[in-house]
Coordinates of C-alpha atoms in Angstrom, one line a residue:
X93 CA 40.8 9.1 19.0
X94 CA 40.1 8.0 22.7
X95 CA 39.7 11.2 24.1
X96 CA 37.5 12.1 21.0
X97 CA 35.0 8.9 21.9
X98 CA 34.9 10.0 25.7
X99 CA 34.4 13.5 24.5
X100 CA 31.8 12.2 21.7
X101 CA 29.6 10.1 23.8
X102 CA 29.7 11.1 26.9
X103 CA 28.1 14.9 25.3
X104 CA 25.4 12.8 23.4
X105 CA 24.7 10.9 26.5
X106 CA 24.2 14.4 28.4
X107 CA 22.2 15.7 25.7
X108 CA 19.9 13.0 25.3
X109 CA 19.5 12.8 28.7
X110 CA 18.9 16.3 30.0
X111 CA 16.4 17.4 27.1
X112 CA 13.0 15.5 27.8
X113 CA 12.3 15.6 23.9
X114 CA 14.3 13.5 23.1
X115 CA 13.8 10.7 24.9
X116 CA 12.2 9.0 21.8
X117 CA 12.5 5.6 20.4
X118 CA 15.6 7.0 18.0
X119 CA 17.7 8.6 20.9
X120 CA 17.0 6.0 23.5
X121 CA 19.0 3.4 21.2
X122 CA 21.1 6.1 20.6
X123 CA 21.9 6.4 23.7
X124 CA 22.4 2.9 24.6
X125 CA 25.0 2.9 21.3
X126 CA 26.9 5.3 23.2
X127 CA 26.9 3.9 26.4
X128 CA 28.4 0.2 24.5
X129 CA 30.8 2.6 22.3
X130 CA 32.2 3.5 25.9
X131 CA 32.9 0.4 27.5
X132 CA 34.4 -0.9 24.2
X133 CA 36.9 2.1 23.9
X134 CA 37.3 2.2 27.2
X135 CA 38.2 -1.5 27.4
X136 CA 41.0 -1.5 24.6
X137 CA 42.4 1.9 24.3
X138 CA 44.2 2.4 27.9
X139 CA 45.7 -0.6 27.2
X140 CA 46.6 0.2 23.6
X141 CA 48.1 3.4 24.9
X142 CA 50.6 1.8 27.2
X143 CA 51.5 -0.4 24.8
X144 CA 52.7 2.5 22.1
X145 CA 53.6 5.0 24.8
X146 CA 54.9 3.0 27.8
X147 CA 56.2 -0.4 25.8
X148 CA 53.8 -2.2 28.2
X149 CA 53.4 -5.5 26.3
X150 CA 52.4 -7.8 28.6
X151 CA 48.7 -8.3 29.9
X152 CA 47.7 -10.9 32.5
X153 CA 46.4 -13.9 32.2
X154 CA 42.6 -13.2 33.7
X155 CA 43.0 -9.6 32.3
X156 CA 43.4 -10.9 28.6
X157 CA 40.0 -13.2 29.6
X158 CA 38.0 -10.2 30.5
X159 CA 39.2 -7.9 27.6
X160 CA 38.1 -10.8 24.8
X161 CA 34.9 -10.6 27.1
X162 CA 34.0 -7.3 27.3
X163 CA 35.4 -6.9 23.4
X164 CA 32.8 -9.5 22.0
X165 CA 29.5 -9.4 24.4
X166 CA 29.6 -5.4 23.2
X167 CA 30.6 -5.7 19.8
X168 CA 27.5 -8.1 19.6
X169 CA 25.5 -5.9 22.0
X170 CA 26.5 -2.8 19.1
X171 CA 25.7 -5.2 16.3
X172 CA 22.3 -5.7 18.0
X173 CA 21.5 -2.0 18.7
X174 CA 22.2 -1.0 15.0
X175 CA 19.3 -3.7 14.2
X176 CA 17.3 -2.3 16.6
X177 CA 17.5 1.3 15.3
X178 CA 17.2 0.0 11.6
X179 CA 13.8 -1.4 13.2
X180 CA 12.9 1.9 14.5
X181 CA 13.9 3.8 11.0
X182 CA 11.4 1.3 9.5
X183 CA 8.6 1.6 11.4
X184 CA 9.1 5.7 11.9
X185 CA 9.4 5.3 7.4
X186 CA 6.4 2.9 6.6
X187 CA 4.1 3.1 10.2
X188 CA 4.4 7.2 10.8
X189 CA 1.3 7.5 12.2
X190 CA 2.0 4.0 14.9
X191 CA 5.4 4.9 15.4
X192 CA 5.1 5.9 18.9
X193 CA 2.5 2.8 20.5
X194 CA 4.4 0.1 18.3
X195 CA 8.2 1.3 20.1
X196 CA 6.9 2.2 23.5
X197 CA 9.4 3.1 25.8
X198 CA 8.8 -0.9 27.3
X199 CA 9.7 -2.0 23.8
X200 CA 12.6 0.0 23.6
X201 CA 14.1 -1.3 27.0
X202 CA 12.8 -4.7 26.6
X203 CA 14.8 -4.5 22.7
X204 CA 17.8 -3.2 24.6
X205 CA 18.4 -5.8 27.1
X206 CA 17.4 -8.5 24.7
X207 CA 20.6 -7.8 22.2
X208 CA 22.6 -7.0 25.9
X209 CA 21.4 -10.3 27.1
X210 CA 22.4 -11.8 23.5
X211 CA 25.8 -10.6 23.8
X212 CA 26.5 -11.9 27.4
X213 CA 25.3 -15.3 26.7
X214 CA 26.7 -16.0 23.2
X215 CA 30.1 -14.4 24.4
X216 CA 31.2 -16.2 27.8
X217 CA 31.4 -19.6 26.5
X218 CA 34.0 -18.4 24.8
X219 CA 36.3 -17.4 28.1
X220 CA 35.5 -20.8 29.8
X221 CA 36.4 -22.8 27.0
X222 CA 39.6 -21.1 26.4
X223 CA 40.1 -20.8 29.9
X224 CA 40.3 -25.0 30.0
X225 CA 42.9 -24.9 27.7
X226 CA 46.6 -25.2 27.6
X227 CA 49.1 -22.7 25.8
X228 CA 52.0 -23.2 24.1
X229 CA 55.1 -22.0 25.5
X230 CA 55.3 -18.6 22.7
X231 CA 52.2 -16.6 24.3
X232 CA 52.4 -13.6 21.7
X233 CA 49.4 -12.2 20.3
X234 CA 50.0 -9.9 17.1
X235 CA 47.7 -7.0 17.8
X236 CA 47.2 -4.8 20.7
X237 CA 44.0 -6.7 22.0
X238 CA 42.9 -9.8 23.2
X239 CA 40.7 -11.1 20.7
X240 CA 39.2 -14.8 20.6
X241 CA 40.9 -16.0 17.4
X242 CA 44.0 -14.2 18.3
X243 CA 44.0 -16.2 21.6
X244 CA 43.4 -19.4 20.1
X245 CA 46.2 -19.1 18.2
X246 CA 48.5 -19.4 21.1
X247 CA 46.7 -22.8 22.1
X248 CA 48.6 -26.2 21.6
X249 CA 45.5 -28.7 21.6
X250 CA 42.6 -29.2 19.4
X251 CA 40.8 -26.1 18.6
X252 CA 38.2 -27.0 16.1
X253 CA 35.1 -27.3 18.5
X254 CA 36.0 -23.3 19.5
X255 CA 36.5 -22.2 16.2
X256 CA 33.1 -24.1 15.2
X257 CA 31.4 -22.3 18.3
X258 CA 33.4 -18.7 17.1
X259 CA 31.8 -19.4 13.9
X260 CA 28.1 -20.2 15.1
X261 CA 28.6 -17.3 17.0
X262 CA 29.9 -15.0 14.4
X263 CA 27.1 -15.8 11.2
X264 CA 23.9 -16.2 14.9
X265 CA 24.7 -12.6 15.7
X266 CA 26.0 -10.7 12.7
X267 CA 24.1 -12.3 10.0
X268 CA 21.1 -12.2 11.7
X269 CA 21.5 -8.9 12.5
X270 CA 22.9 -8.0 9.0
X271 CA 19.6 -10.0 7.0
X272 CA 17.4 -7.6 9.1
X273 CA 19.3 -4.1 9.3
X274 CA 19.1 -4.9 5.1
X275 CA 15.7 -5.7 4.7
X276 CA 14.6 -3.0 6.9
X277 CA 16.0 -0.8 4.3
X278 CA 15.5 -2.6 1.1
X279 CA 11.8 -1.8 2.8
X280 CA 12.2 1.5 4.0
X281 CA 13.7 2.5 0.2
X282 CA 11.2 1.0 -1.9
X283 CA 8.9 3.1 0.6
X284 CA 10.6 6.1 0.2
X285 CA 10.7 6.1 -3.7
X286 CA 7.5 5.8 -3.8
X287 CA 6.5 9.1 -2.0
X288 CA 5.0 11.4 -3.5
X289 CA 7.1 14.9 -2.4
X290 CA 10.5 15.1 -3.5
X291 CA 11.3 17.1 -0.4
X292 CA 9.5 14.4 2.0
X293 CA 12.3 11.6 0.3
X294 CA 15.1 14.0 0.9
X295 CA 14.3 13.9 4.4
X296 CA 13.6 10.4 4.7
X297 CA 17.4 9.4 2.8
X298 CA 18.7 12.0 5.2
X299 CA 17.5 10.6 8.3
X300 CA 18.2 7.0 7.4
X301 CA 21.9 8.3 5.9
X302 CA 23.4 8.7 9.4
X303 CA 22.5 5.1 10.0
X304 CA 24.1 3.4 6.9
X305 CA 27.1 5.3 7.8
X306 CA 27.2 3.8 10.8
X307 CA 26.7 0.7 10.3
X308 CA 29.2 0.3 7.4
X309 CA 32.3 2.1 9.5
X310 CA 31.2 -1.3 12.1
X311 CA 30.6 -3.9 9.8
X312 CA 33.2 -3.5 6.9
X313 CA 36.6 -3.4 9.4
X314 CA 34.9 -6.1 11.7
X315 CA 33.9 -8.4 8.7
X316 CA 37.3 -8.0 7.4
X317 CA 39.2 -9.1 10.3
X318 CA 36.6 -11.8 10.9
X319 CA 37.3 -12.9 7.7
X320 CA 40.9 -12.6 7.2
X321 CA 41.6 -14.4 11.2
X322 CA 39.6 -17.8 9.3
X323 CA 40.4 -17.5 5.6
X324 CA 43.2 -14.9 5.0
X325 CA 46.2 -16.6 5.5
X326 CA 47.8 -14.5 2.2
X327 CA 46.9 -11.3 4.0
X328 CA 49.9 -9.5 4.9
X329 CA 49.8 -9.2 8.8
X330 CA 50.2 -5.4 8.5
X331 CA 47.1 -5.0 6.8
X332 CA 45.0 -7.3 9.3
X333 CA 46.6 -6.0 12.5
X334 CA 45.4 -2.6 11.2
X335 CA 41.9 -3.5 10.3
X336 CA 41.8 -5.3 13.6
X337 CA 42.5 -2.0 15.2
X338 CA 40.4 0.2 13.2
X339 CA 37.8 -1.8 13.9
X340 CA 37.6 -1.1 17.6
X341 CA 38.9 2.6 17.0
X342 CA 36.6 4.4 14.8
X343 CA 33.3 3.3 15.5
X344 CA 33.0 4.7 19.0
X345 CA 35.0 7.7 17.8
X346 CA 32.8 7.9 14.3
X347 CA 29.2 7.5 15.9
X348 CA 28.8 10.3 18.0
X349 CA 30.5 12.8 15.2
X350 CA 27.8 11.4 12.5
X351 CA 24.9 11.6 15.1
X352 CA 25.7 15.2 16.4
X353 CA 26.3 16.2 12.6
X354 CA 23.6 14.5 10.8
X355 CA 21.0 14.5 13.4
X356 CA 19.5 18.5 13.6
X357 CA 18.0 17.9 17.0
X358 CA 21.3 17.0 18.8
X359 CA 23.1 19.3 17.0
X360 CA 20.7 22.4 18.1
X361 CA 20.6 21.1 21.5
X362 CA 24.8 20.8 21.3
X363 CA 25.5 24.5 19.9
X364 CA 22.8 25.6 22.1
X365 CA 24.5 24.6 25.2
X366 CA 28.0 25.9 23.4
X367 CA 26.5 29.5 22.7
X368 CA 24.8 29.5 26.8
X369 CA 28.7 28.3 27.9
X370 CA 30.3 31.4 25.9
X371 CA 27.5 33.8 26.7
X372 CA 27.9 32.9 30.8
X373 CA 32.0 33.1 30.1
X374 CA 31.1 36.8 28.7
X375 CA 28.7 38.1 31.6

């Protein structure tokens, strides 16, 4: 699954990048999903891997710190990005014709760096105020990451400002960015029933298909676990250790395979490049 997200986004980053016509509104977000799907694979898998291959359970005390950072500020800064491009979808659905001077490439980067920004901001309270705190003398967490819940777990003082802030945090970011991703397409539906060419809907669903996907392989393990670390105490521990790691596993593996799949333009340019590979290997 690592090697399938390096593989995955590291291509889509290539392609996007190399072929000038796609350096659009769509694949610039695009883009900036893979770039976050990297850094959050590439901050929890390597470690996950020693664990299961090398029995290397321990972590270090500042490395722990900086793994719960880098997990949250780009799980926010993914939650963000799938807001943004549920923006996009909607203006691209119900503004055709103003798509291109509404998300001027400005727009895009200045949308970009905003839900970056977001996700550094929100996020590193969270390290300094656990960072204050003392631990009690059984430091194991249950899963294979350093998660902020997981972490504060091992605390033996009062926790209930951090869990207040952890909750802020949570329903500031993800609701937010849930209300909007599901009006965008509660708009761009209605929109899109009421075309007039059964052919033109097809392609709209089809477009925005790819998204929904997305988003739901994000937000249904990552809600779970969010839940379940506050609420679930009945939840066998099996079941939430495995959600926790699905939820960092699949989406950076899972986005670049729906994108390349359900997006025509990527996958021309992809089997494109395959077929000029094959056809060099023959000459």
């Amino acid at each position: 699954m690592y090697v399938a997200a390096l593989v995955g986004n590291i291509t889509l980053l290539h392609v996007i990048r190399t072929d000038p016509t796609l350096h659009e509104p769509m694949y610039l977000f695009l883009a900036m999903l893979a770039t976050t799907d990297l850094v959050l694979s590439t901050s929890t898998q390597p470690k996950m891997l020693a664990i299961f291959w090398f029995h290397d359970h321990e972590i270090e005390y500042h490395a722990c710190l900086i793994q719960l950072f880098f997990i949250h500020a780009f799980s926010s800064a993914e939650s963000g990005l799938l807001m943004a491009m549920a923006l996009d979808r909607y203006v691209a659905v119900c503004f055709p014709l103003h798509h291109s001077s509404i998300l001027t490439p400005a727009v895009v980067g200045k949308l970009g760096a905003g839900v970056m920004m977001r996700g550094l901001l929100w996020v590193s309270p969270f390290c300094f105020m656990v960072s204050r705190m003392p631990f009690c003398p059984s430091r194991i967490i249950p899963q294979s990451y350093c998660e902020h819940m997981a972490v504060l777990k091992l605390v033996c003082a009062d926790t209930r400002v951090n869990r207040a802030y952890g909750l802020f945090v949570a329903f500031s970011v993800v609701g937010f960015d849930i209300i909007v991703i599901s009006v965008s397409y509660g708009i761009i539906l209605r929109t899109v029933l009421g075309l007039p060419s059964g052919e033109a809907q097809l392609k709209a669903f089809g477009t925005c298909a790819s998204h929904i996907c997305v988003i739901l392989a994000l937000y249904i393990p990552a809600l779970f676990t969010f839940l379940t670390h506050r609420f679930g105490h009945h939840v066998p521990q099996v079941v939430h250790v495995m959600f926790a790691i699905l939820y960092l596993l699949v989406p950076p593996m899972f986005n670049p395979i729906i994108y390349g799949v359900r997006t025509k333009q990527i996958r021309d340019r992809v089997i494109q490049g395959c077929c000029r590979k094959n056809s060099q290997l023959k000459a």
